[in-house]
Amino acid sequence: MEKKFTIILAAGQGTRMKSKLYKVLHKVSGKAMVDHVLTQVEKTHMDKVVTVIGHGAEQVRELLGDRTEYALQSEQLGTGHAVLQTESLLGGEEGMTMVVSGDTPLFRAETFEELFEYHKQKGAAVTILTANADNPFSYGRIVRNNVGVVSKIVEQKDATREETEITEINTGVYCFDNKKLFAALHQVKNNNAQGEYYLPDVIGIMKNQGEIVAAYQMDDFSESMGVNDRLALSKATKVMQKRINEEHMLNGVTIIDPENTYIDYGIKIGSDTVIEPGVQLQGNTKIGEDCVIGAHSKIVDSTIEDRVTITASTVESSIMHSDSNVGPNSHLRPKSELGEFVHVGNFCEVKNATLGARTKMGHLSYVGDATLGTDINIGCGVVFVNYDGVSKYHSNVGDYSFIGSNSNVVAPIELADHSYVAAGSTITKDVEQYGMGIARARQVNKPDYFKKLPVYEAAIEAEKNQKN
């Protein structure tokens, strides 16, 4: 079987992005553009992938790791020059080589496979990947002769009036005979205004040598979208967002308002889960079956098991086990874990804490740096006091305990199984099994004290007026 290679061009800085971040590292649906390209290339089972790096080289290496080999383009002297930097890795190989840009995140593996197959069938020296564009302005046009054979690529600025009416455009992706590619690259000149070596010049060289130049037109023009600025980045994200949401819906997920639902690439969602409008699912998140993710919830790098309900809340780097629920308007901060059937209600916060099965935390409470057992009741306004201004401390609460409303649990502390904390207490000592901790001042009533207050006379006057 003929070998297949891919060269990913990722050396440019991308000045039009107006960003400190190098262009190919900008994200589309949670994944860097160059990572999208490499992911699709990997699905086509290449014999070797080489990424040409320049600006941001170390960041690109750090992101992609050993999934690809690298060639350094220390000076950006054009796309032809960039490909030539891979010669020491690919120049002696027999086979087919695809060249694709790292700022084209929407290409699918299926399109790449079709390009390779078409190139092989045609026995071409080069096959250009083309598309039909409704508005081809600014794109290079594919000019064919009367029998459909490619005669040249003409750029917008050089096109005749007749040629500008052509809607078949060059996507900038090519499949080459590998050895013929490098032979032609050495013949490319830089006698142009920019003084650069352009990869498309190889096509003219091959054509003049009598080689077969083919063109494969793909079905979906949107795949070819290149990203050079923030406007294009937003458009590419919209296309990817639609693609991701449609795939989930076809797999049995209900998305109420796909236009306003934002799911990162690679997130797994089980069947019969319902996603309401405004939801953001980001990072390494996995959601089980039969869940309800309520409107405007945000879930990042978290595992959500089956039959979980999240209502207008934020979940970060946490685990929610089956049949648990959170919200509305609550926050699970990193390293939180809710056991099965745990309830965390409204305006609560959990951080670096585990709540055991069936534990309930109704509203307006904070649990941080704590391990809570099963079947615990946490009243309204409870605060786990875990920080002394220098260090964090841990609390442990046993099964079947009860923590009354408006209590402070000051760490480090141990509350045993079946322990009880009276409402309004500030607990600083361990509470034994079946014991009750109570720490609050005794109530004192002072008769007629209200009459001493400045508001007394005004209150009496208001009362008289109301009666009259």
Coordinates of N, CA and C in Angstrom, one line a residue, residues 163-252:
E163 N -12.7 35.0 -15.9 CA -12.2 34.1 -14.8 C -12.7 34.5 -13.5
T164 N -13.1 35.7 -13.2 CA -13.6 36.1 -11.9 C -15.0 35.5 -11.7
E165 N -15.7 35.1 -12.8 CA -17.0 34.5 -12.7 C -16.9 33.0 -12.3
I166 N -15.7 32.5 -12.3 CA -15.6 31.0 -11.9 C -15.8 30.9 -10.4
T167 N -16.6 29.9 -10.0 CA -17.0 29.8 -8.6 C -16.2 28.6 -8.0
E168 N -15.4 27.8 -8.7 CA -14.6 26.8 -8.2 C -13.3 27.4 -7.7
I169 N -13.1 27.3 -6.4 CA -11.9 28.0 -5.8 C -10.9 27.0 -5.2
N170 N -9.7 27.5 -5.0 CA -8.6 26.7 -4.4 C -8.7 26.8 -2.9
T171 N -8.8 25.7 -2.2 CA -8.9 25.7 -0.7 C -7.6 25.8 0.0
G172 N -6.5 25.7 -0.8 CA -5.2 25.7 -0.2 C -4.7 24.4 0.3
V173 N -5.4 23.3 0.0 CA -5.0 22.0 0.4 C -4.6 21.2 -0.8
Y174 N -3.4 20.5 -0.8 CA -2.9 19.8 -1.9 C -2.5 18.4 -1.6
C175 N -2.6 17.5 -2.5 CA -2.0 16.2 -2.4 C -0.9 16.0 -3.5
F176 N 0.3 15.7 -3.1 CA 1.4 15.6 -4.1 C 2.0 14.2 -4.2
D177 N 2.6 13.9 -5.3 CA 3.6 12.8 -5.3 C 4.8 13.4 -4.6
N178 N 5.2 12.7 -3.5 CA 6.1 13.2 -2.6 C 7.5 13.6 -3.2
K179 N 8.0 12.8 -4.0 CA 9.3 13.1 -4.6 C 9.2 14.2 -5.6
K180 N 8.2 14.2 -6.4 CA 8.0 15.3 -7.4 C 7.8 16.6 -6.7
L181 N 7.1 16.6 -5.5 CA 6.9 17.8 -4.7 C 8.3 18.5 -4.4
F182 N 9.2 17.7 -3.8 CA 10.5 18.3 -3.4 C 11.4 18.7 -4.6
A183 N 11.2 17.9 -5.7 CA 12.0 18.3 -6.9 C 11.5 19.6 -7.4
A184 N 10.2 19.8 -7.4 CA 9.7 21.1 -7.9 C 9.9 22.3 -7.0
L185 N 9.9 22.0 -5.7 CA 10.2 23.1 -4.7 C 11.5 23.7 -4.9
H186 N 12.5 23.0 -5.3 CA 13.8 23.5 -5.6 C 13.9 24.4 -6.8
Q187 N 12.8 24.4 -7.6 CA 12.7 25.2 -8.8 C 11.9 26.5 -8.6
V188 N 11.3 26.6 -7.4 CA 10.4 27.8 -7.1 C 11.3 29.0 -6.9
K189 N 10.9 30.1 -7.5 CA 11.6 31.4 -7.4 C 10.9 32.3 -6.5
N190 N 11.6 33.3 -6.0 CA 10.9 34.3 -5.1 C 10.9 35.7 -5.8
N191 N 10.8 35.7 -7.1 CA 10.8 37.0 -7.8 C 9.3 37.6 -7.8
N192 N 8.9 38.0 -6.6 CA 7.6 38.6 -6.5 C 7.7 39.7 -5.5
A193 N 6.7 40.5 -5.3 CA 6.7 41.7 -4.5 C 7.1 41.4 -3.0
Q194 N 6.7 40.2 -2.5 CA 7.1 39.9 -1.1 C 8.4 39.2 -1.0
G195 N 9.0 38.8 -2.1 CA 10.3 38.1 -2.0 C 10.1 36.7 -1.3
E196 N 9.0 36.1 -1.5 CA 8.7 34.8 -0.9 C 8.6 33.7 -1.9
Y197 N 8.7 32.4 -1.4 CA 8.6 31.2 -2.2 C 7.2 30.6 -1.9
Y198 N 6.3 30.6 -3.0 CA 5.0 30.2 -2.8 C 4.7 28.8 -3.3
L199 N 4.0 28.0 -2.5 CA 3.7 26.6 -2.8 C 2.9 26.5 -4.1
P200 N 1.9 27.3 -4.3 CA 1.2 27.1 -5.6 C 2.0 27.2 -6.8
D201 N 3.2 27.9 -6.8 CA 4.1 27.9 -7.9 C 4.5 26.5 -8.4
V202 N 4.5 25.6 -7.5 CA 4.9 24.2 -7.8 C 3.9 23.6 -8.9
I203 N 2.7 24.1 -8.8 CA 1.7 23.5 -9.7 C 2.0 23.9 -11.2
G204 N 2.4 25.2 -11.4 CA 2.8 25.6 -12.7 C 4.0 24.9 -13.2
I205 N 5.0 24.7 -12.3 CA 6.2 24.0 -12.7 C 5.9 22.6 -13.1
M206 N 5.0 21.9 -12.4 CA 4.6 20.5 -12.7 C 3.8 20.5 -14.0
K207 N 3.0 21.5 -14.2 CA 2.2 21.6 -15.5 C 3.1 21.7 -16.7
N208 N 4.1 22.6 -16.5 CA 5.0 22.8 -17.6 C 5.9 21.6 -17.9
Q209 N 6.0 20.7 -17.0 CA 6.8 19.5 -17.2 C 6.0 18.4 -17.7
G210 N 4.7 18.7 -18.0 CA 3.8 17.7 -18.5 C 3.2 16.7 -17.5
E211 N 3.3 17.1 -16.3 CA 2.7 16.2 -15.2 C 1.2 16.4 -15.2
I212 N 0.6 15.4 -14.6 CA -0.9 15.5 -14.4 C -1.2 16.3 -13.2
V213 N -2.0 17.4 -13.5 CA -2.5 18.2 -12.4 C -4.0 18.0 -12.3
A214 N -4.5 17.5 -11.2 CA -5.9 17.2 -11.0 C -6.5 18.1 -9.9
A215 N -7.8 18.1 -9.9 CA -8.5 18.9 -8.8 C -9.7 18.1 -8.4
Y216 N -9.9 18.0 -7.1 CA -11.0 17.2 -6.5 C -11.9 18.3 -5.7
Q217 N -13.1 18.4 -6.2 CA -14.1 19.3 -5.6 C -14.8 18.7 -4.5
M218 N -14.7 19.2 -3.3 CA -15.4 18.6 -2.1 C -16.8 19.2 -2.1
D219 N -17.7 18.6 -1.3 CA -19.1 19.0 -1.3 C -19.4 20.3 -0.4
D220 N -18.7 20.4 0.7 CA -19.0 21.4 1.7 C -18.0 22.5 1.7
F221 N -18.3 23.7 1.1 CA -17.4 24.8 1.1 C -16.9 25.2 2.5
S222 N -17.9 25.1 3.5 CA -17.5 25.7 4.8 C -16.3 25.0 5.4
E223 N -16.0 23.8 5.0 CA -14.9 23.1 5.6 C -13.6 23.8 5.3
S224 N -13.6 24.5 4.2 CA -12.3 25.1 3.7 C -12.0 26.5 4.4
M225 N -12.9 26.9 5.3 CA -12.7 28.2 5.9 C -11.4 28.4 6.7
G226 N -10.6 29.3 6.2 CA -9.4 29.6 6.9 C -9.6 30.8 7.9
V227 N -8.8 30.8 9.0 CA -9.0 31.8 10.0 C -7.8 32.7 10.0
N228 N -8.1 34.0 9.7 CA -7.0 35.0 9.7 C -7.2 36.1 10.7
D229 N -8.5 36.3 11.2 CA -8.8 37.3 12.1 C -9.9 36.9 13.0
R230 N -10.3 37.7 14.0 CA -11.3 37.3 15.0 C -12.7 37.2 14.4
L231 N -13.0 37.9 13.3 CA -14.2 37.7 12.7 C -14.4 36.3 12.1
A232 N -13.3 35.9 11.4 CA -13.3 34.5 10.8 C -13.3 33.5 11.9
L233 N -12.7 33.8 13.0 CA -12.6 32.8 14.1 C -14.1 32.6 14.7
S234 N -14.8 33.7 14.8 CA -16.2 33.6 15.3 C -17.1 32.8 14.3
K235 N -16.9 33.0 13.0 CA -17.6 32.3 12.0 C -17.3 30.8 12.0
A236 N -16.0 30.5 12.1 CA -15.6 29.1 12.2 C -16.2 28.4 13.4
T237 N -16.2 29.1 14.5 CA -16.8 28.6 15.8 C -18.3 28.3 15.6
K238 N -19.0 29.2 14.9 CA -20.4 28.9 14.6 C -20.6 27.7 13.8
V239 N -19.8 27.5 12.8 CA -19.9 26.3 12.0 C -19.6 25.0 12.8
M240 N -18.6 25.1 13.6 CA -18.2 23.9 14.5 C -19.3 23.7 15.5
Q241 N -19.8 24.7 16.1 CA -20.9 24.6 17.1 C -22.1 23.9 16.5
K242 N -22.5 24.3 15.3 CA -23.6 23.6 14.6 C -23.3 22.2 14.4
R243 N -22.1 21.9 13.9 CA -21.7 20.5 13.6 C -21.8 19.6 14.9
I244 N -21.2 20.2 16.0 CA -21.2 19.4 17.2 C -22.6 19.2 17.8
N245 N -23.4 20.2 17.8 CA -24.8 20.1 18.3 C -25.6 19.1 17.5
E246 N -25.5 19.2 16.2 CA -26.2 18.2 15.3 C -25.8 16.8 15.6
E247 N -24.5 16.6 15.8 CA -24.1 15.2 16.1 C -24.7 14.7 17.4
H248 N -24.7 15.5 18.4 CA -25.3 15.1 19.7 C -26.8 14.8 19.5
M249 N -27.5 15.7 18.8 CA -28.9 15.5 18.6 C -29.2 14.2 17.9
L250 N -28.4 13.9 16.9 CA -28.6 12.6 16.1 C -28.3 11.4 17.0
N251 N -27.5 11.6 18.0 CA -27.1 10.5 19.0 C -28.1 10.4 20.1
G252 N -29.2 11.2 20.1 CA -30.2 11.0 21.1 C -30.3 12.0 22.2

